[in-house]
mmCIF file of C-alpha atoms in Angstrom:
data_model
loop_
_atom_site.group_PDB
_atom_site.id
_atom_site.type_symbol
_atom_site.label_atom_id
_atom_site.label_comp_id
_atom_site.label_asym_id
_atom_site.label_seq_id
_atom_site.Cartn_x
_atom_site.Cartn_y
_atom_site.Cartn_z
ATOM 1 C CA UNK A 1 -1.959 -8.668 19.312
ATOM 2 C CA UNK A 2 -2.978 -12.266 20.276
ATOM 3 C CA UNK A 3 0.521 -13.439 19.483
ATOM 4 C CA UNK A 4 2.041 -10.763 21.722
ATOM 5 C CA UNK A 5 -0.321 -11.666 24.658
ATOM 6 C CA UNK A 6 0.557 -15.365 24.275
ATOM 7 C CA UNK A 7 4.287 -14.619 24.380
ATOM 8 C CA UNK A 8 3.852 -12.353 27.424
ATOM 9 C CA UNK A 9 1.918 -15.069 29.346
ATOM 10 C CA UNK A 10 4.528 -17.692 28.500
ATOM 11 C CA UNK A 11 7.351 -15.369 29.574
ATOM 12 C CA UNK A 12 5.602 -14.659 32.933
ATOM 13 C CA UNK A 13 5.020 -18.395 33.610
ATOM 14 C CA UNK A 14 8.636 -19.234 32.748
ATOM 15 C CA UNK A 15 9.873 -16.556 35.157
ATOM 16 C CA UNK A 16 7.638 -17.807 37.992
ATOM 17 C CA UNK A 17 8.768 -21.440 37.424
ATOM 18 C CA UNK A 18 12.405 -20.360 37.568
ATOM 19 C CA UNK A 19 11.804 -18.573 40.911
ATOM 20 C CA UNK A 20 9.923 -21.600 42.295
ATOM 21 C CA UNK A 21 12.770 -23.982 41.287
ATOM 22 C CA UNK A 22 15.287 -21.678 42.952
ATOM 23 C CA UNK A 23 13.222 -21.669 46.172
ATOM 24 C CA UNK A 24 12.947 -25.493 46.086
ATOM 25 C CA UNK A 25 16.727 -25.837 45.739
ATOM 26 C CA UNK A 26 17.231 -23.433 48.670
ATOM 27 C CA UNK A 27 14.786 -25.371 50.890
ATOM 28 C CA UNK A 28 16.398 -28.682 49.971
ATOM 29 C CA UNK A 29 19.913 -27.411 50.733
ATOM 30 C CA UNK A 30 18.831 -25.832 54.040
ATOM 31 C CA UNK A 31 17.052 -29.041 55.086
ATOM 32 C CA UNK A 32 20.033 -31.297 54.347
ATOM 33 C CA UNK A 33 22.379 -28.817 56.003
ATOM 34 C CA UNK A 34 20.182 -28.574 59.149
ATOM 35 C CA UNK A 35 19.946 -32.387 59.441
ATOM 36 C CA UNK A 36 23.673 -32.859 59.081
ATOM 37 C CA UNK A 37 24.375 -30.013 61.483
ATOM 38 C CA UNK A 38 21.973 -31.441 64.121
ATOM 39 C CA UNK A 39 23.508 -34.912 63.832
ATOM 40 C CA UNK A 40 26.982 -33.446 64.203
ATOM 41 C CA UNK A 41 25.928 -31.506 67.340
ATOM 42 C CA UNK A 42 24.413 -34.637 68.925
ATOM 43 C CA UNK A 43 27.559 -36.666 68.263
ATOM 44 C CA UNK A 44 29.737 -33.843 69.618
ATOM 45 C CA UNK A 45 27.566 -33.539 72.731
ATOM 46 C CA UNK A 46 27.723 -37.267 73.383
ATOM 47 C CA UNK A 47 31.492 -37.275 72.943
ATOM 48 C CA UNK A 48 31.915 -34.323 75.310
ATOM 49 C CA UNK A 49 29.571 -35.934 77.853
ATOM 50 C CA UNK A 50 31.426 -39.216 77.650
ATOM 51 C CA UNK A 51 34.737 -37.428 78.047
ATOM 52 C CA UNK A 52 33.493 -35.465 81.046
ATOM 53 C CA UNK A 53 32.100 -38.597 82.730
ATOM 54 C CA UNK A 54 35.254 -40.556 82.095
ATOM 55 C CA UNK A 55 37.413 -37.742 83.450
ATOM 56 C CA UNK A 56 35.234 -37.421 86.563
ATOM 57 C CA UNK A 57 35.284 -41.159 87.287
ATOM 58 C CA UNK A 58 39.022 -41.406 86.824
ATOM 59 C CA UNK A 59 39.551 -38.450 89.115
ATOM 60 C CA UNK A 60 37.348 -39.846 91.798
ATOM 61 C CA UNK A 61 39.068 -43.245 91.607
ATOM 62 C CA UNK A 62 42.454 -41.549 91.912
ATOM 63 C CA UNK A 63 41.293 -39.621 94.947
ATOM 64 C CA UNK A 64 39.899 -42.799 96.516
ATOM 65 C CA UNK A 65 43.113 -44.662 95.794
ATOM 66 C CA UNK A 66 45.338 -41.934 97.228
ATOM 67 C CA UNK A 67 43.225 -41.521 100.309
ATOM 68 C CA UNK A 68 42.354 -45.186 100.672
ATOM 69 C CA UNK A 69 44.178 -45.638 103.891
ATOM 70 C CA UNK A 70 42.998 -42.304 105.314
ATOM 71 C CA UNK A 71 39.348 -42.844 104.579
ATOM 72 C CA UNK A 72 39.201 -46.605 104.670
ATOM 73 C CA UNK A 73 36.787 -46.516 107.554
ATOM 74 C CA UNK A 74 34.512 -44.314 105.486
ATOM 75 C CA UNK A 75 35.040 -46.194 102.182
ATOM 76 C CA UNK A 76 31.917 -48.202 102.426
ATOM 77 C CA UNK A 77 29.776 -45.175 103.133
ATOM 78 C CA UNK A 78 31.545 -43.084 100.506
ATOM 79 C CA UNK A 79 31.404 -45.900 98.014
ATOM 80 C CA UNK A 80 27.713 -46.263 98.609
ATOM 81 C CA UNK A 81 27.261 -42.533 98.153
ATOM 82 C CA UNK A 82 29.356 -42.679 95.023
ATOM 83 C CA UNK A 83 27.318 -45.599 93.700
ATOM 84 C CA UNK A 84 24.153 -43.712 94.519
ATOM 85 C CA UNK A 85 25.384 -40.639 92.775
ATOM 86 C CA UNK A 86 26.609 -42.733 89.855
ATOM 87 C CA UNK A 87 23.196 -44.389 89.582
ATOM 88 C CA UNK A 88 21.531 -41.000 89.632
ATOM 89 C CA UNK A 89 23.909 -39.727 86.945
ATOM 90 C CA UNK A 90 23.384 -42.845 84.882
ATOM 91 C CA UNK A 91 19.625 -42.438 85.169
ATOM 92 C CA UNK A 92 20.013 -38.773 84.261
ATOM 93 C CA UNK A 93 22.269 -39.655 81.377
ATOM 94 C CA UNK A 94 19.875 -42.394 80.244
ATOM 95 C CA UNK A 95 16.983 -39.979 80.438
ATOM 96 C CA UNK A 96 18.981 -37.330 78.608
ATOM 97 C CA UNK A 97 20.039 -39.849 75.975
ATOM 98 C CA UNK A 98 16.465 -41.039 75.575
ATOM 99 C CA UNK A 99 15.286 -37.436 75.206
ATOM 100 C CA UNK A 100 18.054 -36.750 72.720
ATOM 101 C CA UNK A 101 17.223 -39.937 70.852
ATOM 102 C CA UNK A 102 13.560 -38.923 70.858
ATOM 103 C CA UNK A 103 14.492 -35.471 69.612
ATOM 104 C CA UNK A 104 16.702 -36.959 66.914
ATOM 105 C CA UNK A 105 13.948 -39.361 65.858
ATOM 106 C CA UNK A 106 11.391 -36.542 65.881
ATOM 107 C CA UNK A 107 13.715 -34.301 63.853
ATOM 108 C CA UNK A 108 14.471 -37.124 61.424
ATOM 109 C CA UNK A 109 10.756 -37.861 61.106
ATOM 110 C CA UNK A 110 9.983 -34.172 60.521
ATOM 111 C CA UNK A 111 12.855 -33.884 58.096
ATOM 112 C CA UNK A 112 11.701 -37.016 56.265
ATOM 113 C CA UNK A 113 8.161 -35.606 56.087
ATOM 114 C CA UNK A 114 9.518 -32.294 54.821
ATOM 115 C CA UNK A 115 11.607 -34.096 52.225
ATOM 116 C CA UNK A 116 8.617 -36.188 51.163
ATOM 117 C CA UNK A 117 6.517 -33.039 50.910
ATOM 118 C CA UNK A 118 9.345 -31.380 49.002
ATOM 119 C CA UNK A 119 9.566 -34.367 46.663
ATOM 120 C CA UNK A 120 5.800 -34.226 46.170
ATOM 121 C CA UNK A 121 5.965 -30.502 45.403
ATOM 122 C CA UNK A 122 8.947 -31.047 43.110
ATOM 123 C CA UNK A 123 7.043 -33.757 41.257
ATOM 124 C CA UNK A 124 4.045 -31.441 40.997
ATOM 125 C CA UNK A 125 6.301 -28.651 39.789
ATOM 126 C CA UNK A 126 7.856 -30.986 37.222
ATOM 127 C CA UNK A 127 4.397 -31.998 36.037
ATOM 128 C CA UNK A 128 3.427 -28.316 35.851
ATOM 129 C CA UNK A 129 6.641 -27.569 33.932
ATOM 130 C CA UNK A 130 5.900 -30.435 31.556
ATOM 131 C CA UNK A 131 2.382 -29.060 31.065
ATOM 132 C CA UNK A 132 3.824 -25.612 30.452
ATOM 133 C CA UNK A 133 6.284 -27.003 27.930
ATOM 134 C CA UNK A 134 3.402 -28.749 26.185
ATOM 135 C CA UNK A 135 1.454 -25.473 26.298
ATOM 136 C CA UNK A 136 4.517 -23.673 24.926
ATOM 137 C CA UNK A 137 4.770 -26.168 22.050
ATOM 138 C CA UNK A 138 1.061 -25.757 21.322
ATOM 139 C CA UNK A 139 1.400 -21.971 21.522
ATOM 140 C CA UNK A 140 4.395 -22.008 19.144
ATOM 141 C CA UNK A 141 2.499 -24.261 16.738
ATOM 142 C CA UNK A 142 -0.570 -22.018 16.913
ATOM 143 C CA UNK A 143 1.635 -18.950 16.450
ATOM 144 C CA UNK A 144 3.201 -20.528 13.360
ATOM 145 C CA UNK A 145 -0.263 -21.331 12.081
ATOM 146 C CA UNK A 146 -1.318 -17.732 12.722
ATOM 147 C CA UNK A 147 1.766 -16.473 10.843
ATOM 148 C CA UNK A 148 0.903 -18.727 7.899
ATOM 149 C CA UNK A 149 -2.702 -17.542 7.958
ATOM 150 C CA UNK A 150 -1.531 -13.941 8.226
ATOM 151 C CA UNK A 151 0.779 -14.411 5.223
ATOM 152 C CA UNK A 152 -2.089 -15.986 3.277
ATOM 153 C CA UNK A 153 -4.352 -13.117 4.332
ATOM 154 C CA UNK A 154 -1.739 -10.580 3.218
ATOM 155 C CA UNK A 155 -1.407 -12.359 -0.132
ATOM 156 C CA UNK A 156 -5.198 -12.442 -0.507
ATOM 157 C CA UNK A 157 -5.394 -8.773 0.444
ATOM 158 C CA UNK A 158 -2.686 -7.892 -2.104
ATOM 159 C CA UNK A 159 -4.484 -9.844 -4.846
ATOM 160 C CA UNK A 160 -7.809 -8.273 -3.873
ATOM 161 C CA UNK A 161 -6.233 -4.797 -3.870
ATOM 162 C CA UNK A 162 -4.747 -5.413 -7.338
ATOM 163 C CA UNK A 163 -8.062 -6.669 -8.659
ATOM 164 C CA UNK A 164 -9.925 -3.750 -7.086
ATOM 165 C CA UNK A 165 -7.369 -1.319 -8.569
ATOM 166 C CA UNK A 166 -7.746 -2.941 -12.002
ATOM 167 C CA UNK A 167 -11.535 -2.854 -11.652
ATOM 168 C CA UNK A 168 -11.405 0.805 -10.586
ATOM 169 C CA UNK A 169 -9.171 1.568 -13.582
ATOM 170 C CA UNK A 170 -11.575 -0.256 -15.909
ATOM 171 C CA UNK A 171 -14.494 1.528 -14.261
ATOM 172 C CA UNK A 172 -12.786 4.903 -14.701
ATOM 173 C CA UNK A 173 -12.023 4.099 -18.359
ATOM 174 C CA UNK A 174 -15.585 2.899 -18.880
ATOM 175 C CA UNK A 175 -16.998 6.012 -17.206
ATOM 176 C CA UNK A 176 -14.677 8.173 -19.310
ATOM 177 C CA UNK A 177 -15.821 6.387 -22.482
ATOM 178 C CA UNK A 178 -19.463 6.716 -21.401
ATOM 179 C CA UNK A 179 -18.976 10.408 -20.641
ATOM 180 C CA UNK A 180 -17.327 10.903 -24.037
ATOM 181 C CA UNK A 181 -20.169 8.974 -25.678
ATOM 182 C CA UNK A 182 -22.687 11.052 -23.718
ATOM 183 C CA UNK A 183 -20.922 14.237 -24.841
ATOM 184 C CA UNK A 184 -20.990 13.089 -28.475
ATOM 185 C CA UNK A 185 -24.670 12.126 -28.215
ATOM 186 C CA UNK A 186 -25.464 15.440 -26.531
ATOM 187 C CA UNK A 187 -23.596 17.294 -29.274
ATOM 188 C CA UNK A 188 -25.445 15.345 -31.975
ATOM 189 C CA UNK A 189 -28.773 15.960 -30.242
ATOM 190 C CA UNK A 190 -27.936 19.664 -29.973
ATOM 191 C CA UNK A 191 -26.979 19.695 -33.653
ATOM 192 C CA UNK A 192 -30.197 17.909 -34.578
ATOM 193 C CA UNK A 193 -32.159 20.316 -32.391
ATOM 194 C CA UNK A 194 -30.509 23.289 -34.128
ATOM 195 C CA UNK A 195 -31.102 21.768 -37.536
ATOM 196 C CA UNK A 196 -34.707 21.040 -36.637
ATOM 197 C CA UNK A 197 -35.045 24.626 -35.415
ATOM 198 C CA UNK A 198 -33.790 26.263 -38.577
ATOM 199 C CA UNK A 199 -35.682 23.789 -40.696
ATOM 200 C CA UNK A 200 -38.762 24.933 -38.847
ATOM 201 C CA UNK A 201 -37.691 28.559 -39.344
ATOM 202 C CA UNK A 202 -37.693 28.267 -43.148
ATOM 203 C CA UNK A 203 -34.814 26.032 -44.289
ATOM 204 C CA UNK A 204 -37.237 23.830 -46.172
ATOM 205 C CA UNK A 205 -35.843 24.595 -49.597
ATOM 206 C CA UNK A 206 -32.401 23.861 -51.061
ATOM 207 C CA UNK A 207 -31.242 27.468 -51.405
ATOM 208 C CA UNK A 208 -31.703 29.735 -48.387
ATOM 209 C CA UNK A 209 -29.642 32.732 -49.479
ATOM 210 C CA UNK A 210 -27.854 33.892 -52.643
ATOM 211 C CA UNK A 211 -25.512 36.731 -53.668
ATOM 212 C CA UNK A 212 -23.172 37.421 -56.571
ATOM 213 C CA UNK A 213 -20.542 39.947 -57.654
ATOM 214 C CA UNK A 214 -19.648 40.730 -61.297
ATOM 215 C CA UNK A 215 -16.500 42.414 -62.678
ATOM 216 C CA UNK A 216 -15.720 43.384 -66.303
ATOM 217 C CA UNK A 217 -12.269 43.927 -67.797
ATOM 218 C CA UNK A 218 -10.705 43.797 -64.331
ATOM 219 C CA UNK A 219 -7.648 41.829 -65.402
ATOM 220 C CA UNK A 220 -4.710 41.417 -62.950
ATOM 221 C CA UNK A 221 -1.210 39.945 -63.285
ATOM 222 C CA UNK A 222 -0.811 39.101 -59.560
ATOM 223 C CA UNK A 223 1.258 35.973 -59.013
ATOM 224 C CA UNK A 224 0.264 35.780 -55.317
ATOM 225 C CA UNK A 225 -2.685 37.515 -53.648
ATOM 226 C CA UNK A 226 -6.407 38.261 -53.640
ATOM 227 C CA UNK A 227 -8.156 38.732 -56.952
ATOM 228 C CA UNK A 228 -11.889 38.846 -55.944
ATOM 229 C CA UNK A 229 -13.980 39.508 -52.810
ATOM 230 C CA UNK A 230 -17.619 39.574 -51.668
ATOM 231 C CA UNK A 231 -19.378 39.943 -48.274
ATOM 232 C CA UNK A 232 -22.134 37.437 -47.529
ATOM 233 C CA UNK A 233 -24.519 37.228 -44.527
ATOM 234 C CA UNK A 234 -25.620 33.743 -43.446
ATOM 235 C CA UNK A 235 -29.125 33.368 -42.047
ATOM 236 C CA UNK A 236 -28.623 30.094 -40.157
ATOM 237 C CA UNK A 237 -25.685 28.599 -38.254
ATOM 238 C CA UNK A 238 -25.777 25.062 -39.722
ATOM 239 C CA UNK A 239 -26.245 25.734 -43.407
ATOM 240 C CA UNK A 240 -23.398 25.234 -45.905
ATOM 241 C CA UNK A 241 -21.978 27.581 -48.533
ATOM 242 C CA UNK A 242 -21.922 26.886 -52.236
ATOM 243 C CA UNK A 243 -19.124 28.928 -53.886
ATOM 244 C CA UNK A 244 -18.426 29.555 -57.572
ATOM 245 C CA UNK A 245 -16.032 31.812 -59.506
ATOM 246 C CA UNK A 246 -16.018 32.004 -63.340
ATOM 247 C CA UNK A 247 -13.297 33.860 -65.309
ATOM 248 C CA UNK A 248 -10.219 33.143 -67.407
ATOM 249 C CA UNK A 249 -6.695 32.397 -66.209
ATOM 250 C CA UNK A 250 -3.209 32.117 -67.670
ATOM 251 C CA UNK A 251 0.410 31.253 -66.915
ATOM 252 C CA UNK A 252 3.090 32.262 -69.393
ATOM 253 C CA UNK A 253 6.389 30.486 -68.846
ATOM 254 C CA UNK A 254 7.377 26.856 -69.382
ATOM 255 C CA UNK A 255 7.487 24.272 -66.560
ATOM 256 C CA UNK A 256 5.526 26.481 -64.184
ATOM 257 C CA UNK A 257 2.351 26.145 -62.125
ATOM 258 C CA UNK A 258 -0.180 28.355 -60.271
ATOM 259 C CA UNK A 259 -3.148 27.688 -58.025
ATOM 260 C CA UNK A 260 -6.490 29.549 -57.633
ATOM 261 C CA UNK A 261 -8.566 28.923 -54.452
ATOM 262 C CA UNK A 262 -11.352 30.222 -52.155
ATOM 263 C CA UNK A 263 -10.907 31.571 -48.599
ATOM 264 C CA UNK A 264 -13.614 32.387 -46.027
ATOM 265 C CA UNK A 265 -12.637 35.005 -43.452
ATOM 266 C CA UNK A 266 -8.990 34.461 -44.409
ATOM 267 C CA UNK A 267 -9.056 30.659 -43.990
ATOM 268 C CA UNK A 268 -9.420 27.875 -46.534
ATOM 269 C CA UNK A 269 -12.268 25.418 -46.407
ATOM 270 C CA UNK A 270 -11.379 22.016 -44.891
ATOM 271 C CA UNK A 271 -14.723 20.214 -44.966
ATOM 272 C CA UNK A 272 -15.474 18.488 -47.195
ATOM 273 C CA UNK A 273 -12.198 19.753 -48.786
ATOM 274 C CA UNK A 274 -10.405 22.839 -50.028
ATOM 275 C CA UNK A 275 -11.932 24.559 -53.091
ATOM 276 C CA UNK A 276 -9.156 25.119 -55.647
ATOM 277 C CA UNK A 277 -7.852 24.490 -59.179
ATOM 278 C CA UNK A 278 -4.292 24.327 -60.535
ATOM 279 C CA UNK A 279 -2.889 25.171 -63.959
ATOM 280 C CA UNK A 280 0.410 23.602 -65.082
ATOM 281 C CA UNK A 281 2.290 24.393 -68.305
ATOM 282 C CA UNK A 282 5.356 22.620 -69.719
ATOM 283 C CA UNK A 283 6.018 25.003 -72.693
ATOM 284 C CA UNK A 284 5.902 28.734 -73.150
ATOM 285 C CA UNK A 285 2.308 29.675 -74.096
ATOM 286 C CA UNK A 286 0.345 32.934 -73.779
ATOM 287 C CA UNK A 287 -3.110 31.341 -73.948
ATOM 288 C CA UNK A 288 -6.011 32.560 -71.749
ATOM 289 C CA UNK A 289 -8.099 29.642 -70.552
ATOM 290 C CA UNK A 290 -11.757 29.981 -69.365
ATOM 291 C CA UNK A 291 -12.153 28.319 -65.965
ATOM 292 C CA UNK A 292 -14.747 27.813 -63.236
ATOM 293 C CA UNK A 293 -13.651 27.453 -59.571
ATOM 294 C CA UNK A 294 -16.535 25.779 -57.713
ATOM 295 C CA UNK A 295 -17.254 23.818 -54.517
ATOM 296 C CA UNK A 296 -19.078 23.532 -51.186
ATOM 297 C CA UNK A 297 -17.859 24.452 -47.708
ATOM 298 C CA UNK A 298 -19.172 23.361 -44.284
ATOM 299 C CA UNK A 299 -16.224 24.370 -42.056
ATOM 300 C CA UNK A 300 -12.810 26.049 -42.183
ATOM 301 C CA UNK A 301 -9.723 25.562 -40.014
ATOM 302 C CA UNK A 302 -11.366 28.071 -37.618
ATOM 303 C CA UNK A 303 -14.432 25.838 -37.172
ATOM 304 C CA UNK A 304 -18.060 26.142 -38.243
ATOM 305 C CA UNK A 305 -19.194 28.996 -40.410
ATOM 306 C CA UNK A 306 -21.788 30.537 -38.131
ATOM 307 C CA UNK A 307 -24.701 32.839 -38.647
ATOM 308 C CA UNK A 308 -23.743 36.397 -39.681
ATOM 309 C CA UNK A 309 -21.516 38.251 -42.153
ATOM 310 C CA UNK A 310 -18.488 36.546 -43.766
ATOM 311 C CA UNK A 311 -15.820 37.670 -46.252
ATOM 312 C CA UNK A 312 -15.568 35.341 -49.279
ATOM 313 C CA UNK A 313 -12.361 35.854 -51.308
ATOM 314 C CA UNK A 314 -10.597 34.301 -54.312
ATOM 315 C CA UNK A 315 -6.784 34.060 -54.329
ATOM 316 C CA UNK A 316 -3.956 33.094 -56.690
ATOM 317 C CA UNK A 317 -0.724 31.383 -55.596
ATOM 318 C CA UNK A 318 2.460 30.717 -57.541
ATOM 319 C CA UNK A 319 3.274 27.067 -56.815
ATOM 320 C CA UNK A 320 6.140 26.686 -59.335
ATOM 321 C CA UNK A 321 8.324 29.741 -60.060
ATOM 322 C CA UNK A 322 8.199 31.715 -62.352
ATOM 323 C CA UNK A 323 4.653 31.221 -63.546
ATOM 324 C CA UNK A 324 3.841 34.834 -64.514
ATOM 325 C CA UNK A 325 0.122 34.333 -63.833
ATOM 326 C CA UNK A 326 -2.749 36.471 -65.180
ATOM 327 C CA UNK A 327 -6.443 36.491 -64.209
ATOM 328 C CA UNK A 328 -9.692 38.049 -65.526
ATOM 329 C CA UNK A 329 -8.223 39.217 -68.880
ATOM 330 C CA UNK A 330 -10.715 41.206 -70.957
ATOM 331 C CA UNK A 331 -13.788 39.318 -69.767
ATOM 332 C CA UNK A 332 -16.661 39.381 -67.303
ATOM 333 C CA UNK A 333 -15.844 37.548 -64.054
ATOM 334 C CA UNK A 334 -18.616 36.347 -61.745
ATOM 335 C CA UNK A 335 -18.330 35.401 -58.031
ATOM 336 C CA UNK A 336 -21.384 33.595 -56.611
ATOM 337 C CA UNK A 337 -22.267 32.598 -53.033
ATOM 338 C CA UNK A 338 -25.247 30.408 -52.011
ATOM 339 C CA UNK A 339 -26.461 29.408 -48.534
ATOM 340 C CA UNK A 340 -27.745 25.858 -48.841
ATOM 341 C CA UNK A 341 -29.578 23.468 -46.548
ATOM 342 C CA UNK A 342 -27.230 20.568 -45.659
ATOM 343 C CA UNK A 343 -28.105 17.136 -47.025
ATOM 344 C CA UNK A 344 -29.652 14.776 -44.421
#
């Protein structure tokens, strides 16, 4: 805005100086023209007057010469009258010439004064123009300095904006990390509070709950599917399950393999790990092998194993065809479930 005001002031001053110069040129031309015109009129008047006087004198002399004999007796009187009149005319002419000379001198003096005044004003105008040019140079230099400062300010603003943006980004990331940390701490505190609660409610011994299921001579030749099941009700939400299944297993064919594993509510345990065993056989053999499938489970793929009733099942899976698996042949099979306090 300051730059625009400076340019507007300079433009207005330049326009006014141009008008003033034009007026000075007009006055100078009119003054010279008036002086020359006046001088020409004076010279013309003098020439006409001289011509008129000469013509009148010549005429009178001609008349006197032609009538010399007729008016000889009156010549002296007439000549005296003529001399008188001539003297009067000469005095009148002298007076007129003196007045004209005085007028010319007065006009020349006035014109000279006007020209001197005009020269003085022109000099003043030139000085003013020089001052304005100096002011213009200073204004241009200051404007350039302002542009440089503005560019530096823009660069500083851009750098500051970038730094502020980076700082805001870091702040957002830091806040996000702090919020995540707060959430984790809150979750841990909640978990500790829950654990403290059920410890206070009676989880002060290793085994909180226990149940088992026994089968006798319940053999099955399933290659894939469920072979045992029990329902168990947990008393606390943060306890873990200890699972055990004892029976005998078999695969018949050579180069085959089968897997036996636990599931809770139709999902395998994933923490600390799945609970399973595998049997591989490279030759044909119809041997029943006593086995115990045992482990601990904190969570499944569905999440924590909460308080309430849960279905605990044992399954067989053919992992290398054809295994021709057999389970629980002519024996007593036992499925056990324990609810245990977690280790701290």
